[in-house]
Coordinates of C-alpha atoms in Angstrom, one line a residue:
Chain A
X277 CA -76.1 53.6 178.6
X278 CA -74.0 52.1 181.2
X279 CA -73.5 55.5 183.3
X280 CA -73.0 54.9 186.9
X281 CA -76.5 55.8 188.5
X282 CA -75.4 55.8 192.0
X283 CA -72.7 58.8 191.9
X284 CA -75.3 61.8 191.6
X285 CA -75.3 62.7 195.3
X286 CA -73.7 61.9 198.4
X287 CA -76.7 60.3 200.0
X288 CA -77.2 57.3 197.5
X289 CA -75.6 54.1 198.3
X290 CA -74.8 52.0 195.2
X291 CA -75.9 48.5 195.3
X292 CA -72.4 47.4 196.4
X293 CA -72.9 49.5 199.6
X294 CA -70.6 52.3 198.3
X295 CA -71.0 56.0 198.2
X296 CA -69.3 57.1 195.1
X297 CA -69.3 60.7 195.8
X298 CA -67.3 60.2 199.0
X299 CA -64.8 57.9 197.0
X300 CA -64.5 60.6 194.4
X301 CA -63.8 63.1 197.0
X302 CA -61.1 60.7 198.2
X303 CA -59.5 60.5 194.8
X304 CA -59.4 64.3 194.7
X305 CA -56.9 63.9 197.5
X306 CA -54.7 61.5 195.3
X307 CA -54.5 64.5 192.8
X308 CA -52.8 66.7 195.1
X309 CA -49.2 66.7 195.2
X310 CA -47.7 64.9 198.2
X311 CA -47.3 66.0 201.8
X312 CA -45.7 64.3 204.7
X313 CA -46.0 64.7 208.4
X314 CA -44.0 63.1 211.3
X315 CA -44.3 63.3 214.9
X316 CA -41.6 62.7 217.6
X317 CA -41.7 63.2 221.5
X318 CA -40.8 66.7 221.2
X319 CA -41.7 68.0 217.6
X320 CA -44.0 67.5 214.8
X321 CA -43.2 68.4 211.2
X322 CA -45.0 68.9 207.9
X323 CA -43.1 68.9 204.5
X324 CA -44.6 69.3 201.0
X325 CA -43.9 69.5 197.7
X326 CA -45.5 72.7 195.7
X327 CA -46.7 72.5 192.4
X328 CA -46.5 75.3 189.9
X329 CA -49.1 75.3 186.9
X330 CA -46.3 76.2 184.4
X331 CA -42.6 77.3 184.3
X332 CA -43.2 80.9 184.5
X333 CA -46.0 80.8 187.4
X334 CA -45.4 80.9 191.2
X335 CA -45.9 77.7 193.4
X336 CA -49.2 76.9 195.1
X337 CA -48.9 77.1 199.0
X338 CA -49.1 73.7 200.8
X339 CA -48.7 74.7 204.3
X340 CA -50.5 77.0 206.3
X341 CA -50.5 78.0 209.9
X342 CA -53.8 78.0 211.7
X343 CA -52.9 79.0 215.2
X344 CA -49.8 79.6 217.3
X345 CA -49.7 76.0 218.1
X346 CA -51.3 74.4 214.8
X347 CA -50.4 74.3 211.1
X348 CA -52.0 72.2 208.4
X349 CA -50.7 70.7 205.1
X350 CA -53.2 70.3 202.2
X351 CA -53.6 67.8 199.3
X352 CA -56.5 68.4 197.1
X353 CA -58.6 71.3 196.3
X354 CA -56.9 74.3 197.4
X355 CA -60.4 76.4 197.5
X356 CA -61.9 73.6 199.9
X357 CA -58.9 73.7 202.1
X358 CA -59.3 77.4 202.4
X359 CA -62.9 77.0 204.0
X360 CA -61.6 74.7 206.4
X361 CA -58.5 76.5 207.3
X362 CA -60.6 79.8 207.9
X363 CA -63.0 77.6 210.0
X364 CA -60.0 76.2 212.1
X365 CA -58.5 79.7 212.6
X366 CA -61.8 81.0 214.1
X367 CA -62.6 78.0 216.2
X368 CA -58.8 78.3 217.6
X369 CA -59.1 82.0 218.2
X370 CA -62.6 81.7 219.9
X371 CA -61.3 79.1 222.1
X372 CA -58.1 81.3 222.8
X373 CA -60.7 84.1 223.8
X374 CA -63.0 82.1 226.0
X375 CA -60.7 79.8 227.7
X376 CA -57.3 81.6 227.5
X377 CA -55.4 78.8 226.3
X378 CA -54.4 76.8 223.0
X379 CA -57.1 74.7 221.7
X380 CA -56.2 71.0 222.1
X381 CA -55.5 69.5 218.8
X382 CA -57.6 66.6 219.0
X383 CA -60.8 68.9 219.9
X384 CA -59.9 71.1 216.8
X385 CA -59.4 67.9 214.5
X386 CA -62.9 66.4 215.8
X387 CA -64.3 69.8 214.7
X388 CA -63.6 69.5 211.0
X389 CA -64.3 65.8 211.1
X390 CA -67.9 66.5 212.3
X391 CA -68.0 69.3 209.7
X392 CA -66.9 67.3 206.9
X393 CA -69.0 64.1 207.7
X394 CA -72.1 66.4 207.6
X395 CA -71.4 67.2 203.9
X396 CA -71.7 63.4 203.2
X397 CA -75.0 62.9 204.4
X398 CA -76.9 66.0 203.1
X399 CA -78.7 66.0 199.7
X400 CA -77.4 68.9 197.7
X401 CA -74.0 69.1 199.8
X402 CA -70.9 67.7 198.4
X403 CA -67.7 66.3 200.3
X404 CA -64.7 68.4 200.8
X405 CA -62.3 67.5 198.0
X406 CA -59.3 68.1 200.1
X407 CA -57.2 65.8 202.7
X408 CA -55.2 67.3 205.3
X409 CA -52.4 66.7 207.9
X410 CA -52.9 68.8 210.8
X411 CA -49.8 69.1 213.0
X412 CA -49.8 70.8 216.4
X413 CA -48.7 70.9 219.9
X414 CA -50.6 71.2 223.2
X415 CA -50.2 70.1 226.8
X416 CA -50.1 66.4 225.7
X417 CA -47.2 67.1 223.5
X418 CA -46.8 66.8 219.7
X419 CA -49.7 65.6 217.8
X420 CA -50.1 64.6 214.1
X421 CA -53.6 63.8 212.6
X422 CA -54.9 62.6 209.2
X423 CA -58.1 64.0 208.0
X424 CA -60.0 62.7 204.9
X425 CA -62.9 64.1 202.9
X426 CA -65.2 61.4 204.2
X427 CA -64.9 63.0 207.8
X428 CA -62.5 60.4 209.1
X429 CA -59.9 61.6 211.3
X430 CA -57.1 59.7 212.9
X431 CA -54.0 60.3 215.1
X432 CA -50.7 59.3 213.2
X433 CA -47.2 58.9 214.1
X434 CA -46.2 59.6 210.7
X435 CA -48.0 59.9 207.4
X436 CA -48.4 60.9 203.7
X437 CA -51.2 62.0 201.6
X438 CA -51.4 63.1 198.0
X439 CA -50.2 61.7 194.5
X440 CA -47.7 58.8 194.8
X441 CA -47.7 59.0 198.6
X442 CA -47.4 55.3 198.8
X443 CA -43.9 55.6 198.2
X444 CA -43.4 58.2 201.2
X445 CA -45.6 56.1 203.2
X446 CA -43.3 52.9 202.6
X447 CA -40.3 54.9 203.6
X448 CA -42.0 56.0 206.9
X449 CA -43.1 52.7 207.5
X450 CA -39.6 51.5 207.3
X451 CA -38.4 54.0 209.5
X452 CA -41.3 54.4 212.0
X453 CA -39.0 53.2 215.2
X454 CA -36.6 55.9 214.7
X455 CA -39.2 58.7 214.9
X456 CA -39.7 59.1 218.4
X457 CA -36.6 60.0 219.6
X458 CA -35.7 62.2 216.5
X459 CA -34.5 65.7 217.3
X460 CA -35.9 68.6 215.2
X461 CA -33.6 68.7 212.3
X462 CA -33.4 64.8 212.0
X463 CA -37.2 64.6 211.9
X464 CA -37.3 67.2 209.0
X465 CA -34.6 65.3 207.2
X466 CA -36.9 62.1 207.5
X467 CA -39.5 64.0 206.1
X468 CA -37.5 65.2 203.3
X469 CA -36.2 61.6 202.5
X470 CA -39.9 60.5 202.5
X471 CA -40.9 63.3 200.0
X472 CA -37.8 62.3 198.0
X473 CA -39.1 58.8 197.6
X474 CA -42.4 59.8 196.0
X475 CA -40.9 62.2 193.6
X476 CA -41.1 61.3 189.8
X477 CA -37.9 60.2 188.0
X478 CA -36.5 63.4 186.9
X479 CA -37.7 65.8 189.6
X480 CA -35.8 66.7 192.8
X481 CA -36.1 68.7 195.8
X482 CA -35.4 72.4 195.3
X483 CA -35.8 75.5 197.6
X484 CA -38.7 76.6 195.1
X485 CA -40.7 73.4 195.4
X486 CA -40.1 72.4 198.9
X487 CA -41.9 73.6 202.0
X488 CA -41.3 72.8 205.9
X489 CA -43.2 73.4 208.9
X490 CA -42.5 72.8 212.5
X491 CA -43.9 72.9 215.8
X492 CA -42.5 71.8 219.0
X493 CA -43.2 71.0 222.5
X494 CA -40.5 71.1 225.3
X495 CA -41.7 69.9 228.8
X496 CA -40.3 71.4 231.8
X497 CA -39.3 69.2 234.5
X498 CA -41.9 68.0 236.9
X499 CA -40.1 70.5 239.7
X500 CA -41.0 73.3 237.4
X501 CA -44.7 72.1 237.1
X502 CA -44.2 70.1 234.0
X503 CA -45.9 72.5 231.9
X504 CA -45.2 72.9 228.0
X505 CA -43.1 75.4 226.3
X506 CA -44.6 75.8 222.9
X507 CA -42.3 76.5 219.9
X508 CA -44.9 78.0 217.5
X509 CA -45.9 76.2 214.2
X510 CA -43.5 78.0 211.7
X511 CA -43.3 77.4 207.9
X512 CA -40.1 77.5 206.0
X513 CA -39.6 78.4 202.4
X514 CA -37.0 79.2 200.0
X515 CA -33.4 79.8 201.4
X516 CA -34.7 78.6 204.9
X517 CA -35.1 75.2 203.5
X518 CA -31.6 75.0 201.5
X519 CA -29.5 73.6 204.5
X520 CA -32.1 70.7 205.0
X521 CA -32.3 69.9 201.5
X522 CA -28.6 69.8 200.9
X523 CA -27.9 67.6 203.9
X524 CA -30.5 65.1 202.7
X525 CA -29.1 65.2 198.8
X526 CA -25.5 64.5 200.8
X527 CA -26.4 61.4 202.4
X528 CA -28.2 60.3 199.4
X529 CA -24.9 60.4 197.5
X530 CA -23.2 58.8 200.4
X531 CA -25.2 55.7 200.2
X532 CA -26.2 55.3 196.5
X533 CA -26.6 51.5 196.7
X534 CA -29.5 51.8 199.7
X535 CA -31.1 54.4 197.6
X536 CA -31.3 52.2 194.4
X537 CA -32.8 49.4 196.6
X538 CA -35.5 51.6 197.8
X539 CA -36.3 52.7 194.2
X540 CA -36.7 49.1 192.8
X541 CA -38.9 48.3 195.9
X542 CA -41.0 51.5 195.2
X543 CA -41.5 50.6 191.5
X544 CA -43.8 47.7 192.4
X545 CA -45.9 49.8 194.6
X546 CA -46.4 52.5 192.1
X547 CA -50.3 52.5 192.2
X548 CA -51.3 56.0 191.9
X549 CA -49.6 58.5 189.5
Chain B
X200 CA -107.1 51.8 234.2
X201 CA -106.6 54.7 231.9
X202 CA -104.7 53.6 228.8
X203 CA -103.9 57.3 227.5
X204 CA -100.1 57.7 228.3
X205 CA -100.8 61.5 228.6
X206 CA -102.6 60.9 231.8
X207 CA -100.2 58.5 233.5
X208 CA -98.5 60.0 236.6
X209 CA -100.9 62.8 236.6
X210 CA -103.6 63.4 239.5
X211 CA -106.8 61.6 238.3
X212 CA -109.5 64.0 236.8
X213 CA -112.2 62.2 238.2
X214 CA -110.7 62.5 242.1
X215 CA -109.2 65.9 241.7
X216 CA -111.1 67.6 239.0
X217 CA -109.7 68.6 235.4
X218 CA -106.2 69.9 235.4
X219 CA -105.8 73.4 234.7
X220 CA -103.4 73.5 231.7
X221 CA -102.7 77.2 231.9
X222 CA -100.2 76.4 234.6
X223 CA -98.1 74.5 232.0
X224 CA -98.2 77.7 229.6
X225 CA -94.6 78.6 228.9
X226 CA -94.9 82.0 227.2
X227 CA -95.1 85.2 228.7
X228 CA -92.9 88.3 229.2
X229 CA -89.1 87.6 229.2
X230 CA -87.9 88.0 232.8
X231 CA -84.5 88.8 234.2
X232 CA -83.1 88.8 237.6
X233 CA -83.7 92.3 239.0
X234 CA -82.5 91.7 242.4
X235 CA -80.9 88.5 244.3
X236 CA -83.5 86.7 246.3
X237 CA -82.0 83.9 248.3
X238 CA -78.4 85.0 249.1
X239 CA -75.2 83.5 250.2
X240 CA -72.8 85.9 252.0
X241 CA -69.0 86.3 251.9
X242 CA -66.5 84.1 250.4
X243 CA -62.9 84.3 251.4
X244 CA -59.6 83.1 249.9
X245 CA -56.1 83.4 250.4
X246 CA -53.0 82.2 248.4
X247 CA -50.1 80.2 250.3
X248 CA -46.9 78.7 249.4
X249 CA -48.4 75.6 247.3
X250 CA -52.1 76.6 246.7
X251 CA -55.0 78.2 247.9
X252 CA -57.4 78.4 250.9
X253 CA -61.0 79.1 250.5
X254 CA -64.1 79.2 252.8
X255 CA -67.7 80.3 252.9
X256 CA -70.5 79.7 255.3
X257 CA -73.3 77.3 254.7
X258 CA -76.0 79.6 255.0
X259 CA -78.4 80.9 252.3
X260 CA -80.4 83.9 253.6
X261 CA -83.9 84.9 252.4
X262 CA -83.6 88.7 253.2
X263 CA -82.8 88.8 256.6
X264 CA -84.2 85.2 257.2
X265 CA -81.5 82.6 257.9
X266 CA -83.6 80.4 255.4
X267 CA -81.2 77.2 254.6
X268 CA -78.3 76.4 256.8
X269 CA -76.7 73.5 254.8
X270 CA -75.9 75.0 251.3
X271 CA -72.6 74.0 250.0
X272 CA -71.2 77.4 248.0
X273 CA -67.9 76.2 247.4
X274 CA -68.0 73.9 244.2
X275 CA -65.1 71.8 243.0
X276 CA -64.5 71.9 239.3
X277 CA -62.7 68.7 237.8
X278 CA -61.1 68.0 241.2
X279 CA -58.2 70.6 240.4
X280 CA -60.0 73.9 241.0
X281 CA -62.6 75.4 243.6
X282 CA -65.3 77.8 242.6
X283 CA -66.9 79.8 245.6
X284 CA -70.1 81.8 244.8
X285 CA -71.4 84.6 246.5
X286 CA -74.8 86.3 246.0
X287 CA -77.9 84.7 244.3
X288 CA -78.1 80.9 245.3
X289 CA -80.5 80.0 242.3
X290 CA -78.1 81.5 239.8
X291 CA -75.2 79.7 241.6
X292 CA -77.2 76.2 241.0
X293 CA -77.5 77.3 237.5
X294 CA -73.9 77.8 237.1
X295 CA -73.1 74.7 239.2
X296 CA -75.0 72.6 236.7
X297 CA -73.4 74.5 233.8
X298 CA -70.0 73.8 235.3
X299 CA -70.6 70.2 235.8
X300 CA -71.6 70.0 232.0
X301 CA -68.4 71.8 231.2
X302 CA -66.4 69.5 233.3
X303 CA -68.0 66.2 232.0
X304 CA -67.3 67.5 228.2
X305 CA -63.8 68.2 229.2
X306 CA -63.1 64.8 230.8
X307 CA -64.6 63.2 227.8
X308 CA -62.0 65.1 225.7
X309 CA -59.2 64.1 227.5
X310 CA -59.4 60.7 229.0
X311 CA -58.8 58.9 225.6
X312 CA -55.8 61.4 224.9
X313 CA -54.2 60.2 228.3
X314 CA -51.5 57.7 228.0
X315 CA -49.9 56.7 231.1
X316 CA -46.2 57.8 231.4
X317 CA -44.1 54.9 232.2
X318 CA -41.4 56.7 233.9
X319 CA -43.0 58.5 236.9
X320 CA -45.8 57.7 239.2
X321 CA -44.5 56.4 242.4
X322 CA -46.8 59.3 243.6
X323 CA -50.2 58.2 242.6
X324 CA -52.3 61.2 243.5
X325 CA -55.3 62.6 242.1
X326 CA -53.2 64.2 239.4
X327 CA -55.5 65.3 236.5
X328 CA -54.9 64.6 232.9
X329 CA -52.5 67.2 231.5
X330 CA -54.3 69.8 229.3
X331 CA -57.7 69.9 231.1
X332 CA -59.1 73.3 232.0
X333 CA -57.2 74.9 235.1
X334 CA -58.4 77.4 237.4
X335 CA -57.0 80.3 235.0
X336 CA -59.0 78.9 232.0
X337 CA -62.1 78.4 234.1
X338 CA -61.9 81.9 235.5
X339 CA -61.6 83.3 232.0
X340 CA -64.4 81.1 230.9
X341 CA -66.5 82.3 233.8
X342 CA -65.8 86.0 233.4
X343 CA -66.9 85.8 229.5
X344 CA -70.0 83.9 230.7
X345 CA -70.8 86.6 233.2
X346 CA -70.0 89.5 230.9
X347 CA -72.3 88.0 228.2
X348 CA -75.2 87.6 230.7
X349 CA -74.9 91.3 231.9
X350 CA -74.9 92.4 228.3
X351 CA -78.0 90.4 227.7
X352 CA -79.5 92.6 230.6
X353 CA -79.9 89.2 232.4
X354 CA -77.2 89.2 234.8
X355 CA -76.3 86.0 237.0
X356 CA -76.3 87.7 240.5
X357 CA -73.2 86.4 241.7
X358 CA -69.5 87.3 242.8
X359 CA -67.4 84.3 242.3
X360 CA -64.1 83.3 243.5
X361 CA -62.1 81.0 241.5
X362 CA -59.1 79.2 243.1
X363 CA -56.5 76.6 241.8
X364 CA -53.3 76.4 239.7
X365 CA -52.4 78.2 236.4
X366 CA -50.7 77.0 233.4
X367 CA -47.4 77.3 235.2
X368 CA -48.7 75.2 238.3
X369 CA -48.4 78.3 240.5
X370 CA -51.3 79.2 242.9
X371 CA -54.0 81.1 241.0
X372 CA -56.9 83.2 242.7
X373 CA -59.3 85.4 240.9
X374 CA -62.7 87.0 241.2
X375 CA -65.5 87.8 238.8
X376 CA -68.7 89.6 239.5
X377 CA -72.2 89.9 238.0
X378 CA -70.7 92.6 235.6
X379 CA -67.9 90.5 234.3
X380 CA -65.5 92.5 236.2
X381 CA -62.4 90.6 237.1
X382 CA -59.4 91.1 239.2
X383 CA -57.0 88.9 241.2
X384 CA -54.8 89.4 244.3
X385 CA -52.9 87.1 246.8
X386 CA -56.2 87.3 249.0
X387 CA -59.9 88.1 247.9
X388 CA -63.2 88.4 249.6
X389 CA -66.6 89.0 248.4
X390 CA -69.4 90.8 250.0
X391 CA -69.1 91.9 253.6
X392 CA -65.8 90.0 253.8
X393 CA -64.3 92.5 251.3
X394 CA -64.7 94.9 254.4
X395 CA -64.2 92.7 257.4
X396 CA -61.9 89.9 256.2
X397 CA -59.7 91.5 253.4
X398 CA -58.0 93.6 255.9
X399 CA -57.2 90.7 258.1
X400 CA -56.0 88.6 255.3
X401 CA -53.7 91.5 253.8
X402 CA -51.9 91.5 257.2
X403 CA -50.5 88.0 256.3
X404 CA -50.4 88.2 252.7
X405 CA -50.1 91.8 251.3
X406 CA -48.2 91.1 248.2
X407 CA -47.4 87.9 245.9
X408 CA -44.1 87.5 247.9
X409 CA -45.7 87.4 251.2
X410 CA -48.2 85.1 250.1
X411 CA -45.5 82.7 248.8
X412 CA -44.0 82.4 252.2
X413 CA -47.2 81.2 253.9
X414 CA -47.6 77.7 255.0
X415 CA -50.8 75.8 254.5
X416 CA -51.4 75.9 258.3
X417 CA -50.8 79.7 258.5
X418 CA -53.3 80.1 255.6
X419 CA -56.0 78.0 257.0
X420 CA -55.6 79.5 260.4
X421 CA -56.0 83.1 258.9
X422 CA -59.1 82.0 256.9
X423 CA -60.5 80.5 260.1
X424 CA -60.0 83.7 262.0
X425 CA -61.7 85.7 259.3
X426 CA -64.7 83.4 259.3
X427 CA -64.9 83.9 263.1
X428 CA -64.6 87.7 262.5
X429 CA -67.2 87.6 259.9
X430 CA -69.4 85.4 262.1
X431 CA -69.2 88.2 264.7
X432 CA -70.2 91.2 262.8
X433 CA -72.0 90.1 259.6
X434 CA -75.7 89.4 260.5
X435 CA -76.3 87.2 257.5
X436 CA -73.7 84.8 258.4
X437 CA -73.4 81.3 260.0
X438 CA -71.0 79.5 262.3
X439 CA -71.0 76.4 260.2
X440 CA -69.0 76.9 257.1
X441 CA -67.0 75.0 254.2
X442 CA -63.3 75.1 253.9
X443 CA -61.3 74.2 250.9
X444 CA -57.6 73.9 250.3
X445 CA -56.5 73.5 246.8
X446 CA -52.9 72.3 245.8
X447 CA -51.4 70.4 243.0
X448 CA -52.5 67.2 244.7
X449 CA -55.9 68.2 244.2
X450 CA -58.9 69.7 246.1
X451 CA -59.5 68.9 249.9
X452 CA -63.0 70.2 250.6
X453 CA -64.7 69.9 254.1
X454 CA -68.3 71.0 254.2
X455 CA -69.2 70.9 257.7
X456 CA -66.6 73.0 259.8
X457 CA -67.8 74.4 263.1
X458 CA -66.4 77.8 264.3
X459 CA -64.3 77.1 267.2
X460 CA -63.3 79.1 270.3
X461 CA -65.9 82.0 270.0
X462 CA -65.8 84.8 272.5
X463 CA -68.5 87.0 272.7
X464 CA -67.1 89.0 275.5
X465 CA -66.7 92.1 273.2
X466 CA -70.4 92.3 272.7
X467 CA -71.1 93.4 276.5
X468 CA -69.2 96.8 275.4
X469 CA -71.2 97.4 272.5
X470 CA -73.5 100.4 273.0
X471 CA -75.7 102.2 270.6
X472 CA -77.7 99.4 269.0
X473 CA -81.2 98.3 270.0
X474 CA -83.3 99.1 272.9
X475 CA -80.7 99.5 275.9
X476 CA -81.2 102.8 277.8
X477 CA -77.5 103.3 279.1

């Protein structure tokens, strides 16, 4: 009787000026497990918590390489992410073929932005139910972009999307000034600490449920032309992430007091579970 | 006053008679270039230590008629690269418009990404934003475009030289023709220049190592000398030409150069052409 009449399609505004289908899609992103991305002057990292449907099953992948220089982290409907990922791979390959260079990351992100936005204004279409963090390097250096199902894209210094990602964002906001100068490993550790913040009480980072992706850009000196040497985007899993997880666990034991303080602050902001 | 907008700006029917709308008909057989019509002759270019020098005369010929004498056949791209066109002039104009569009798109993509770096910049030159299409990217793009058009059996009847810097900021020079064939070399010439100018340029820059030893002045002198030889021996050439030097500081393009110190003394000794009897 009091059913919402304004959420049947993505082209109808509610009397309050909202488009419910787009909001529902944004909600789908919050159902996905958390992913964190951080960019420094030389590197950009993506870290993610993988979920397994049941104890005996494998873990769903969260990080995907797109091209030599770009990778994505997904939160939401994996099948929608597959469509976007295939699209991005094709665009990058096409750009490499016609211009002989890596596609600028912003150009790529603008493309999926336009693609997703079109789905929000045609009858019979639906928005993608997935949010992305796009990490990549180009001639300008490392970049991190957020992508939302509404078609919104924005460049970020650091960001987190997915379930309970507010806790991770709080950590990132607290430490934002440190990121720019971070080295590769330190940036990854910041990412893992941010992930840790958003974990539920009895869960912890393990080699099974943690993925790390890194891309880097080291600029040659001006005399050598100032061109960028690209460290290709690479995903690390299992034993390859063990050392990073361990080092984060160690410094947590080191200052347990500070950790508790963070938890207390986090509980108050636990808006999505 | 005629109030119908369709008639505005048109010759008045009561004065000139009814307009023959069949001229506006756009249907008809699909046509493709079967032969170049208005043509430009050689483009020559040579690499040197920190860049590339390119030259082409300002003539567009209609067959053997020297029809247009002020045609600019060297076109800068994003003020970082230079493109030199030999062959059909209308196809050159098409490509020029196309490349302008590409340059505008590229400039839009990159200007908002550009953040001024605080450290360097005592040398405020025309340094382009990083990541814009460089000469190597542009050449790759043109080669795909030319090959696509020849595969459609509608080639763009040009041979093109692209000069600038590559991603490692080293001098770049390469050619692409109407078939999409590409090659590169320390010195390149299209058309008649390939026979007349290329041997001269090879004396100075046979290899990349030789080219890396040439100074800018030497390279410019070689190119000027070649333009002179081309004017002596190529009947479709002109003594007014454009000369471009592209380095990391950008493109310097002079479009109204005049051949200097010509000597036609050798012409007296030429026998065997025309109507002479001895």
